Coordinates of C-alpha atoms in Angstrom, one line a residue:
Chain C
X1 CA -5.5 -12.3 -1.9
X2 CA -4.5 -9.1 -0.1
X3 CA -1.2 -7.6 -2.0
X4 CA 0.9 -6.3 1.3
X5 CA 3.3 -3.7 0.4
X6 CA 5.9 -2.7 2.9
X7 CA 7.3 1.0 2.3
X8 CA 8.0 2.0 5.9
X9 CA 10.6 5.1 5.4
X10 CA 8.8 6.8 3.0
X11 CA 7.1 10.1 3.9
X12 CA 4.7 11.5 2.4
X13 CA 3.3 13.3 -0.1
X14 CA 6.2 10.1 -1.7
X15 CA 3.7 7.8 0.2
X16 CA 0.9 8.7 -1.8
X17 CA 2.7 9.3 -5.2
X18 CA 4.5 6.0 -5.0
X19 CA 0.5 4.0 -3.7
X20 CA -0.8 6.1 -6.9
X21 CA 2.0 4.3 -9.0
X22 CA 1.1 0.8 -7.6
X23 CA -2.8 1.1 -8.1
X24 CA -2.1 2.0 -11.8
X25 CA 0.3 -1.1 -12.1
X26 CA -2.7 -3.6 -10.4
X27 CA -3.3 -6.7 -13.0
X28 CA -6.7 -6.6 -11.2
X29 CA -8.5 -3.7 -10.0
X30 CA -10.8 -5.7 -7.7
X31 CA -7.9 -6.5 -5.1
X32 CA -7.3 -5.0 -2.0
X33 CA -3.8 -3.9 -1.4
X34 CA -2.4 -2.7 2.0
X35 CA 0.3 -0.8 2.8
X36 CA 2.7 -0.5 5.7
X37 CA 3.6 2.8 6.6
X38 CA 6.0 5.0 9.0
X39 CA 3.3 7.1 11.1
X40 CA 2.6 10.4 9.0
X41 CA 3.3 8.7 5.9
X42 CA -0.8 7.7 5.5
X43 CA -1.4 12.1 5.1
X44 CA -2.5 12.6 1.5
X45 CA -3.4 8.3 0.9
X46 CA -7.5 9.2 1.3
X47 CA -7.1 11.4 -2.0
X48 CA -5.1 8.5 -3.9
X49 CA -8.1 6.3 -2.6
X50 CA -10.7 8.1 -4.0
X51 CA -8.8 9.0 -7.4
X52 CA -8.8 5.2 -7.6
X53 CA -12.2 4.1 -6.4
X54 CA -11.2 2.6 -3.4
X55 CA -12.4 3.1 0.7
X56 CA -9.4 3.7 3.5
X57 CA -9.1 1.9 6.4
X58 CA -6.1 3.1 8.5
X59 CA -5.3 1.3 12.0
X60 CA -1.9 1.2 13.9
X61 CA 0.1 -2.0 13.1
X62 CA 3.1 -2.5 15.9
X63 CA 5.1 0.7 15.0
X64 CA 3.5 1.3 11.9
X65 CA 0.6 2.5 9.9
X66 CA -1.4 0.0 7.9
X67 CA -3.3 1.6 5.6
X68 CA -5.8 -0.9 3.6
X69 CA -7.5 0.5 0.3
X70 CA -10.5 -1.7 -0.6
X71 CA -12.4 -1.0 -4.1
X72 CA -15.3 0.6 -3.0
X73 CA -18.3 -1.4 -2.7
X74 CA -16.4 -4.6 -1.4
X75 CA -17.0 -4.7 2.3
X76 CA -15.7 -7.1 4.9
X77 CA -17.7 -10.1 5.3
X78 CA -19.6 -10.3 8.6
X79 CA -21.2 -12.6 10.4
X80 CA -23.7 -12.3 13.4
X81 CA -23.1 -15.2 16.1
X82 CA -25.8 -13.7 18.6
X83 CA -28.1 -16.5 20.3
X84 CA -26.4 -19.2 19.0
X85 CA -23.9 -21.4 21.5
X86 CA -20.8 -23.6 21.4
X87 CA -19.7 -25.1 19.2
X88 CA -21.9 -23.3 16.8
X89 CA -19.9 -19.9 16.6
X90 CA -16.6 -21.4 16.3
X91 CA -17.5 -23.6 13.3
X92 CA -19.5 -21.4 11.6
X93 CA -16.8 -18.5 11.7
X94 CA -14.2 -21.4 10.9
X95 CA -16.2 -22.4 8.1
X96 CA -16.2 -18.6 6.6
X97 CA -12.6 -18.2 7.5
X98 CA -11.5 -21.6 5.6
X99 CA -13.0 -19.9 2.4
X100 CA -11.4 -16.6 2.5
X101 CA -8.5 -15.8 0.9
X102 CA -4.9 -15.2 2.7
X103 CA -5.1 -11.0 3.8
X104 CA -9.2 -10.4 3.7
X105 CA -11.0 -9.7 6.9
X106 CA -14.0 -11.1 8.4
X107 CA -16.2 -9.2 11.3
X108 CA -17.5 -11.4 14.1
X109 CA -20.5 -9.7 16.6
X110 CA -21.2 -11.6 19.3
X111 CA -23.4 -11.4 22.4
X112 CA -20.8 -12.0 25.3
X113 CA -17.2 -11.7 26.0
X114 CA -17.3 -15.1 26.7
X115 CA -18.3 -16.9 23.3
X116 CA -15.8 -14.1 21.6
X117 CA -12.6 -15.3 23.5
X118 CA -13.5 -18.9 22.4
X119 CA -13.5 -17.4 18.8
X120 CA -10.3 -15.2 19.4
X121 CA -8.7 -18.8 20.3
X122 CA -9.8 -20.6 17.6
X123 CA -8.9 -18.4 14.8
X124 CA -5.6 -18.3 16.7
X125 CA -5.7 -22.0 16.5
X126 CA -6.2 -21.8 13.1
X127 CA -2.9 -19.7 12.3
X128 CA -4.8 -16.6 11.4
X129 CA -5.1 -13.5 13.8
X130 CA -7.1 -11.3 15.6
X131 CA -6.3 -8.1 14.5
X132 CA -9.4 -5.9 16.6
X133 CA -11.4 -6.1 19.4
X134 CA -14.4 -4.7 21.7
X135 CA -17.8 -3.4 22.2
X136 CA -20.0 -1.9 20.0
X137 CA -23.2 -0.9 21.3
X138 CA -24.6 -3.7 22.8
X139 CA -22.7 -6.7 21.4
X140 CA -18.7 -7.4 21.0
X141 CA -17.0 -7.8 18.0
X142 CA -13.7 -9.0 16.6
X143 CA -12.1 -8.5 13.4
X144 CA -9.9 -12.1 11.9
X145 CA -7.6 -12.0 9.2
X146 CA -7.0 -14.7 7.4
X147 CA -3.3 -16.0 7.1
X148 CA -1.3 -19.2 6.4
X149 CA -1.0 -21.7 9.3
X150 CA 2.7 -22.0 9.5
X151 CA 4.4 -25.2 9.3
X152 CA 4.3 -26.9 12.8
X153 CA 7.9 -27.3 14.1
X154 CA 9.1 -29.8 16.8
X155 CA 10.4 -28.0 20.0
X156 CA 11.4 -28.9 23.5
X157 CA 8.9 -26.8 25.5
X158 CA 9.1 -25.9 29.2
X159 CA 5.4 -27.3 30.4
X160 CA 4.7 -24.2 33.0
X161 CA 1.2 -24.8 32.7
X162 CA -0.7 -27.4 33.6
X163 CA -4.6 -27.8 32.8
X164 CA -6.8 -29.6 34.8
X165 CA -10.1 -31.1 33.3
X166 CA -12.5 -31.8 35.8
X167 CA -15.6 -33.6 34.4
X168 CA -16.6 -35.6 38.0
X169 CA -18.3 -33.2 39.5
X170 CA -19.3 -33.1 43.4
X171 CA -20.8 -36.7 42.7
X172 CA -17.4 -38.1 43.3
X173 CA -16.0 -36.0 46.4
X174 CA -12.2 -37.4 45.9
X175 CA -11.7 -36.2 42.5
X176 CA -13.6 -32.9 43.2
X177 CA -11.1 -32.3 45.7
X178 CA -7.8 -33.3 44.2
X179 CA -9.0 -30.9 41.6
X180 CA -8.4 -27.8 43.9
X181 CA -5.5 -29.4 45.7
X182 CA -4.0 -29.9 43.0
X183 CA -4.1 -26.8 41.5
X184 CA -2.9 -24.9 44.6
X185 CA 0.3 -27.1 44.3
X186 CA 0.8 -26.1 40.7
X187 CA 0.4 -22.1 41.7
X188 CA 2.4 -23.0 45.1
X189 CA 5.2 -24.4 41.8
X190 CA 4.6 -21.2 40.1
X191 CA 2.8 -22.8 37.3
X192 CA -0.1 -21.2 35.4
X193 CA -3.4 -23.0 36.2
X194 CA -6.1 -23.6 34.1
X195 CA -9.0 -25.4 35.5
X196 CA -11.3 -27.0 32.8
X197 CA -15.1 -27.5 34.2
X198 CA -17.3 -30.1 31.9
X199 CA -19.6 -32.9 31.7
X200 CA -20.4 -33.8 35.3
X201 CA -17.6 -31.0 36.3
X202 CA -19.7 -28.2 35.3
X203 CA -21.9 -28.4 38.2
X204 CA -18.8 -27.5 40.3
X205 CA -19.4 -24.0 38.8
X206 CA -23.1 -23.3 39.8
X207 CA -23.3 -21.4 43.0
X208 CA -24.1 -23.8 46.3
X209 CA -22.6 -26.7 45.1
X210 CA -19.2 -27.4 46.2
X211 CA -20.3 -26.1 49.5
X212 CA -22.4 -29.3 50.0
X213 CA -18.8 -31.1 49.8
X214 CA -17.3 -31.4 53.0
X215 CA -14.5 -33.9 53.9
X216 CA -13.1 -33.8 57.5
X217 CA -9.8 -34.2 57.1
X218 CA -9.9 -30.8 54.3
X219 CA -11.7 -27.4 53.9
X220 CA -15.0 -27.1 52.6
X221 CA -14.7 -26.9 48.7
X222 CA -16.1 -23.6 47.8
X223 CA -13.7 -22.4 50.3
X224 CA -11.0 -24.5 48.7
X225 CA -12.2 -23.6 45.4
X226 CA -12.4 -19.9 46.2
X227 CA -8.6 -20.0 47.3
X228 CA -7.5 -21.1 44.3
X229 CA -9.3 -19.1 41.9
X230 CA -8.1 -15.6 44.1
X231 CA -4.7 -17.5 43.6
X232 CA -4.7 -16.7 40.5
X233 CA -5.9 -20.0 39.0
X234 CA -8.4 -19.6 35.6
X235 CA -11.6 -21.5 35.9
X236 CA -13.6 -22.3 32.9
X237 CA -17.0 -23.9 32.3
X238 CA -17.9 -25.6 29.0
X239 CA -20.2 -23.7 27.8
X240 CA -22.4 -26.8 26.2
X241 CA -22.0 -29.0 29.8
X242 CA -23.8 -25.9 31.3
X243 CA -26.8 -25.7 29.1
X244 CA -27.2 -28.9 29.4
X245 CA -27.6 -28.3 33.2
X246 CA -29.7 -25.6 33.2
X247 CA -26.6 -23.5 34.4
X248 CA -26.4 -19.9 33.6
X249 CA -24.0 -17.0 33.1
X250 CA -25.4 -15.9 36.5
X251 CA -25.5 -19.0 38.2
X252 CA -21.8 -19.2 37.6
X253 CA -19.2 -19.0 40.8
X254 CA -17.6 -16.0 41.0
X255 CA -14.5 -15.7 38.9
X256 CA -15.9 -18.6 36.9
X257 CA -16.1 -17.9 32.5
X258 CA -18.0 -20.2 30.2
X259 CA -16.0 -21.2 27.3
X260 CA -16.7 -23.1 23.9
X261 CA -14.9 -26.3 22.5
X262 CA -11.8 -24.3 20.9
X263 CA -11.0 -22.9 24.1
X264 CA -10.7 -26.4 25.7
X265 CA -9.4 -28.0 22.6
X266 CA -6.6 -25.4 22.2
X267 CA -5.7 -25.8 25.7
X268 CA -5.6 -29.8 25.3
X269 CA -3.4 -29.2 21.9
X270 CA -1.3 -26.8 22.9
X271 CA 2.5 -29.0 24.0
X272 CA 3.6 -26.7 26.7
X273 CA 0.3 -27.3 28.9
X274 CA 0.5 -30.5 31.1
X275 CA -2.4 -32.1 31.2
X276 CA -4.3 -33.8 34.4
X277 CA -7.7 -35.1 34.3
X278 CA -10.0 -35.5 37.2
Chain I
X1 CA 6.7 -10.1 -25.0
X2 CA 10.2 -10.2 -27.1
X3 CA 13.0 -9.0 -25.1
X4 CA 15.6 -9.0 -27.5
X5 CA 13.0 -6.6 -29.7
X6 CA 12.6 -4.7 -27.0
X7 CA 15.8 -4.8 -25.5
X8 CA 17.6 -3.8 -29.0
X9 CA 15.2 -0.7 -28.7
X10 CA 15.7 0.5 -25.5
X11 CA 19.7 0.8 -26.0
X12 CA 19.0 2.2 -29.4
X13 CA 16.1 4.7 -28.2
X14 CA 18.3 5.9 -25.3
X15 CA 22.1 5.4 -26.3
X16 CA 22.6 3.0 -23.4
X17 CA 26.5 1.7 -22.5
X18 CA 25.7 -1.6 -22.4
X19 CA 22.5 -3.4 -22.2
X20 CA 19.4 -3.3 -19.7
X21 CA 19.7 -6.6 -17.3
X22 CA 17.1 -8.8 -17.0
X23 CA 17.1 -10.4 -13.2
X24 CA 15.0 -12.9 -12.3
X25 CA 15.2 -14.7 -8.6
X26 CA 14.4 -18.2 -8.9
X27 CA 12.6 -20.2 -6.3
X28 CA 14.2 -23.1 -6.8
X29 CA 16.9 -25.3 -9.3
X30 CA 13.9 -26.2 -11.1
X31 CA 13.2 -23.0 -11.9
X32 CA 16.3 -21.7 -13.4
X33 CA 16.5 -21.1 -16.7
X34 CA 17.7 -24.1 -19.2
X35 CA 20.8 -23.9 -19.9
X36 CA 22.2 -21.3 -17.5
X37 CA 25.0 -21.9 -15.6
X38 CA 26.7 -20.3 -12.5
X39 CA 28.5 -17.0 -12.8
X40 CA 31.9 -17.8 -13.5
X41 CA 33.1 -16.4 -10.5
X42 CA 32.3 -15.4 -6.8
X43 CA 31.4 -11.6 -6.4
X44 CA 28.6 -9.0 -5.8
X45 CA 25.0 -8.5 -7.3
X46 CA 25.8 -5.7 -8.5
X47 CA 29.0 -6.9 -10.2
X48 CA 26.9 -9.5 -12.1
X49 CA 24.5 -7.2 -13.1
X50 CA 27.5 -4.9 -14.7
X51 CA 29.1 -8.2 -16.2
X52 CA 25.7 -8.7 -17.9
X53 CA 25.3 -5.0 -19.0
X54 CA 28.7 -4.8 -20.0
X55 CA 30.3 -8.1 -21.3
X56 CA 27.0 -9.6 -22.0
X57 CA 27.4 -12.3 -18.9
X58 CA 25.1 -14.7 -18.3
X59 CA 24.3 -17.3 -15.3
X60 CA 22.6 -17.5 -11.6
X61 CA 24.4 -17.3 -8.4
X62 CA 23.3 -19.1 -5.4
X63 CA 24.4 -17.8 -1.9
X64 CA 27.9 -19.3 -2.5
X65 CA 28.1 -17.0 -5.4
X66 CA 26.7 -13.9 -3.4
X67 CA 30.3 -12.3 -1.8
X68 CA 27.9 -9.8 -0.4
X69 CA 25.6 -11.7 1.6
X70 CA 23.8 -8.0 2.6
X71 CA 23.0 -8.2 -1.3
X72 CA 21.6 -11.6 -1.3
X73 CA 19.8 -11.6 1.7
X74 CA 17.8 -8.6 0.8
X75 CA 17.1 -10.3 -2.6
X76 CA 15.7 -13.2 -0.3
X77 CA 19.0 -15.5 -1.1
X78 CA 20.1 -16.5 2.3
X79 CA 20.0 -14.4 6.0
X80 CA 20.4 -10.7 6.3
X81 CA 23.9 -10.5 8.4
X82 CA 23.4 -9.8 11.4
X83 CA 25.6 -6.8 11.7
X84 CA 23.8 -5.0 8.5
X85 CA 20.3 -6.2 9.9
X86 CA 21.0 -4.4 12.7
X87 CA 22.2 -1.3 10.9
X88 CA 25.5 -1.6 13.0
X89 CA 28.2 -1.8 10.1
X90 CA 26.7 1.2 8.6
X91 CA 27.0 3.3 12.0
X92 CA 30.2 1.9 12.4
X93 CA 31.3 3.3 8.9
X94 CA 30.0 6.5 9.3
X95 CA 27.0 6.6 7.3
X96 CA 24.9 7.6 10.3
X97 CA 25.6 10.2 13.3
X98 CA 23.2 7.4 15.6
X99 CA 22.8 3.3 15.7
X100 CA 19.5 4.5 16.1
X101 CA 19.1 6.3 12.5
X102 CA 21.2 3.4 11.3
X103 CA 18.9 1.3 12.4
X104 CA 16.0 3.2 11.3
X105 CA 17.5 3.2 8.0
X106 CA 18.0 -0.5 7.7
X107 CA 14.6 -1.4 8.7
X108 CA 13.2 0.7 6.0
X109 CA 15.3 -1.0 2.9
X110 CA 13.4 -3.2 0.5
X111 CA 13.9 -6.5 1.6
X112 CA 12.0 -9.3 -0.3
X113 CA 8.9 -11.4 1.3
X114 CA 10.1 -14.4 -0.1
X115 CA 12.8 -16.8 -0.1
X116 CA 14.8 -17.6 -2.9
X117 CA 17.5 -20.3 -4.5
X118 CA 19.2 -17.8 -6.6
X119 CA 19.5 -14.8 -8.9
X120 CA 19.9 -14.7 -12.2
X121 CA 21.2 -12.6 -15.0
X122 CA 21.4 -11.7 -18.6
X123 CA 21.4 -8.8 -20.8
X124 CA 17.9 -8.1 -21.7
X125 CA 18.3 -8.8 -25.7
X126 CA 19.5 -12.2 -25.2
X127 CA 17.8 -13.4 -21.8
X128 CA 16.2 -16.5 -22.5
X129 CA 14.0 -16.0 -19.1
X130 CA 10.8 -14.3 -17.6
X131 CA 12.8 -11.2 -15.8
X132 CA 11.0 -10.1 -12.4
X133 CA 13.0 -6.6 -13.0
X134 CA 15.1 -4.7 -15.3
X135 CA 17.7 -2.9 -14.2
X136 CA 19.1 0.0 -16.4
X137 CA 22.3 1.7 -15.4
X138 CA 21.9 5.4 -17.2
X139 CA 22.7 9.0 -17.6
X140 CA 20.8 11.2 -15.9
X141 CA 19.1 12.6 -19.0
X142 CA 18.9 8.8 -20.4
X143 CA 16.5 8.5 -16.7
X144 CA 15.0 11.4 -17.3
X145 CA 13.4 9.4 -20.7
X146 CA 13.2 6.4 -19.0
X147 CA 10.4 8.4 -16.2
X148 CA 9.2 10.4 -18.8
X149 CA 8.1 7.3 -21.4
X150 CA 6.5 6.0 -17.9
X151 CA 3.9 8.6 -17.2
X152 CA 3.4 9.1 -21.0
X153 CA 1.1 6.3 -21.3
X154 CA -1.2 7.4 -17.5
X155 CA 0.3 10.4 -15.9
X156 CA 0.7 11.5 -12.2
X157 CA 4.6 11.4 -11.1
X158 CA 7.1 9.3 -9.9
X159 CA 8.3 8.2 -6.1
X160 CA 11.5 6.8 -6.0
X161 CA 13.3 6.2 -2.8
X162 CA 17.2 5.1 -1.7
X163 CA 18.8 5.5 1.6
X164 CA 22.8 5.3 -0.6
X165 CA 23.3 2.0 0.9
X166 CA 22.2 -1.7 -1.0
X167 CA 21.2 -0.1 -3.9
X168 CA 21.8 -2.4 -7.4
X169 CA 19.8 -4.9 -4.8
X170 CA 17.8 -3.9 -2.7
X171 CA 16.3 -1.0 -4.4
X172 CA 16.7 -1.5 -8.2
X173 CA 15.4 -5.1 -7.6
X174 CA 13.5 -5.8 -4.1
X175 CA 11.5 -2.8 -4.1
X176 CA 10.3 -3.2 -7.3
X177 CA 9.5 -6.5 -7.7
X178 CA 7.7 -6.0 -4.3
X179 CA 5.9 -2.9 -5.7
X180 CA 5.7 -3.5 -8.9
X181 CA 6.4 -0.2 -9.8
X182 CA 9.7 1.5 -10.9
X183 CA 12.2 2.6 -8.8
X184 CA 15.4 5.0 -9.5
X185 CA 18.6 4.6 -6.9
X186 CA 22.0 6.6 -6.7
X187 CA 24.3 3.5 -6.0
X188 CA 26.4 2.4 -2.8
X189 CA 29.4 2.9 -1.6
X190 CA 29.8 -1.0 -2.7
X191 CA 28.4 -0.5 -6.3
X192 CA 30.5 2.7 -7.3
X193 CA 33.7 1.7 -6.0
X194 CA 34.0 -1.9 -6.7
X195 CA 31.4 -2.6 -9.9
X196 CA 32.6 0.5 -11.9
X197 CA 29.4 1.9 -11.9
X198 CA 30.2 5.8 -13.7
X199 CA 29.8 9.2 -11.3
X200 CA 27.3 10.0 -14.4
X201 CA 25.4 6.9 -13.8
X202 CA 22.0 5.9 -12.2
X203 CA 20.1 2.9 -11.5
X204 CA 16.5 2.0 -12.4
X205 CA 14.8 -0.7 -12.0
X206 CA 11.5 -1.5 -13.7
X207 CA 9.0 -4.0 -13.8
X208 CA 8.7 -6.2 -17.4
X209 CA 5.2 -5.2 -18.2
X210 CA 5.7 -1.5 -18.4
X211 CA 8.2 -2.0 -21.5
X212 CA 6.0 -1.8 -24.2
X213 CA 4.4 0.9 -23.3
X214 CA 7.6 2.5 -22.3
X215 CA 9.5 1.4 -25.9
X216 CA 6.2 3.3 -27.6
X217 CA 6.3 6.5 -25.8
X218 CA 10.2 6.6 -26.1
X219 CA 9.4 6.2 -30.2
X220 CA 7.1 9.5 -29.6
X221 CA 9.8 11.1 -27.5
X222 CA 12.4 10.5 -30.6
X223 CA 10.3 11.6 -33.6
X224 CA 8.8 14.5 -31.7
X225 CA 11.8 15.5 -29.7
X226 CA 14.8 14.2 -32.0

């Protein structure tokens, strides 16, 4: 457990007398403790660190400062999700998340942007938050915080978004079709789109494909397909139903993202998405 | 830990008027104290916390106790008004020149994390409860102990911050249950005029567990010092 201590409105050196005064008072010298500061306030909260025994971490939190003090020696958990593939990140980062207690901090590295935004939703999912973000070197990262899942409350929700799994493919022309058609008339409605390639689907995403489908009443779908992703529509490909084609991050259509199961599960789970399945 | 010992000593050690208050915010019904009843009438926190001090008063107050719902909802005890949340009363008495250093002001109080049923009080001596806090109304030399028996046990200095608005409350309690450390206030404008708190009086408010420690240095203090 994290203790959070709010004491926005107090400058500093006070900041740093009034931290000294709440390390002393700690029942347990092991725990982390993080305060929320007015900007400036964190000047002179390295030396109470030290005095203490404990590492700072500052980073901006909305309008404030967080400053964390960690007993030094205790270092964020991480965990290395390169070379391994969906679903495999999301539960093993789940599993490690499950375990930690409300507050702590776990680092995630993993190869692509892709397999880190199915993480970022999931831990989402999971009612805790993403609280960094980016590229080191020649990985990305993400730092999760572990919170409580707040109760679930019933609410009337406008559905502006509508999802569309596709898991046909070009094997049956109709459906392929009605998948793009489809999703032009939500944009034309003003509705977010969300295409969702898998199973048979994801060989709509490999490059060539849909330009082998040609009906003669309608445009050729690549060309169809193309509108709607420059429309604005967001086309994901399950990131499992593409290994299991042989389909690659370069044989993708451009404008085209893999994804992992939490990205399509969230977007199945979440009420104010409407559903249509292809 | 026994609170009437230690209660007994502090107003003995210091000379208090009245007695330290022991507050405790209760979660729920079940977890008030046995035996307690409500306050005998509707007012202010800080009018119950004087009540106990000063006629030995005991008993919780839910929200329909709390008259000053500013009080209670710092203390967790129902919402924060709208118009105090906002920092708009306080701009519109003429605490602030801005809404915007109102409002800057009002963010910044001590408000508690947590939700509670209701608060309770008693003087410390006779409280028959676990207090989160214990607020002692003082002289400024009587505080001037209180801080000093503090740091004689570890050192270093004290912090103590106020804004002169929710004080008894926000301050003396909130901020130091949050913390966990002590905190000294000045009052409100509620708390002088309409709870009799003295123009020679201030407020701390200080967690149980430093006590002891704080009774034993304040023995020190009064062989040593007289």
């Amino acid at each position: 457990m994290v203790k959070t201590i709010n004491v926005q409105g107090i400058r500093a050196p006070n900041s740093g007398i009034l931290a000294d005064n709440v390390i002393k008072n700690m029942d347990n010298s092991d725990e982390e403790i993080r305060f929320l500061l007015s900007p400036g306030a964190e000047v002179g909260m390295e030396a109470v660190a030290r005095k203490h025994g404990y590492t700072l971490e500052t980073s901006k939190s909305g309008d404030l400062i967080e400053a964390r003090l960690m007993p030094t020696g205790k270092t964020m958990q991480e965990i290395d999700v390169r070379g391994d593939f969906c679903p495999g990140p999301v539960i093993a980062v789940g599993n490690i998340i499950a375990a930690l207690p409300v507050g702590e901090r776990l680092k995630v590295k993993a190869a692509g942007s892709d397999t880190l935004e199915d993480i970022v939703m999931a831990v989402k999912s999971s009612g805790s938050g993403v609280v960094d973000q980016g590229v080191e070197g020649d990985h990305h990262y993400l730092i999760a915080e572990k919170a409580e899942k707040p109760e679930a409350v019933s609410a009337i929700v406008n559905r502006d978004s509508v999802v569309i799994a596709q898991s046909s493919g070009i094997g049956n022309a109709e459906r392929a079709y009605a998948t793009f058609l489809f999703s032009k008339v939500g944009l034309s409605m003003g509705k977010k789109v969300t295409i969702f390639l898998l199973m048979d689907g994801a060989g709509l995403a490999k490059k060539g494909n849909a330009a082998c489908v040609k009906h003669p009443e309608f445009e050729r779908l690549d060309v169809l397909m193309d509108e709607v992703i420059k429309a604005g529509a967001k086309v994901y490909v399950c990131e499992l139903s593409a290994k299991f084609r042989g389909i690659g991050p370069r044989d993708l259509v451009e404008g085209v993202r893999l994804a992992g199961a939490a990205t399509y599960l969230e977007l199945m789970s979440n009420p104010a998405n409407a559903v249509v399945n292809f | 830990m026994s609170y009437e010992k230690i209660g007994q000593e502090l107003k003995e050690l210091l000379g208090l008027r009245g007695s330290p208050v022991a507050v405790k915010l209760a979660k729920t019904g079940a977890d008030l104290p046995a035996g307690y009843q409500k306050v005998p009438e509707k007012s202010r926190h800080c009018q119950f916390v004087q009540n106990a001090r000063l006629t030995g008063t005991k008993g919780y107050a839910t929200l329909d106790e709390h008259m000053c719902k500013g009080g209670a909802g710092v203390m967790g005890i129902g919402p924060i008004p709208e118009h105090l949340s906002t920092g708009s009363t306080f701009h519109k008495l003429g605490n602030f020149r801005t809404a915007e250093g109102a409002l800057d002001t009002v963010s910044a109080i001590p408000k508690s994390t947590e939700s509670y049923y209701a608060s309770v009080y008693s003087p410390l001596e006779s409280a028959e409860f676990e207090p989160d806090v214990v607020v002692v109304i003082a002289t400024p030399k009587q505080a001037l102990r209180l801080s000093q028996a503090y740091l004689h046990e570890l050192g270093g200095r004290i912090s103590s911050d106020y804004s002169g608005i929710q004080s008894l409350c926000a301050d003396a309690v909130v901020a130091v249950i949050e913390r966990g450390v002590p905190n000294m206030t000045l009052g409100c404008n509620g708390s002088r005029k309409n709870t009799g708190i003295a123009d020679e009086e201030v407020i701390l408010g200080i967690p149980p567990r430093n006590l002891p420690a704080i009774i034993e240095a304040l023995k020190i203090f009064s062989e040593k010092w007289g």
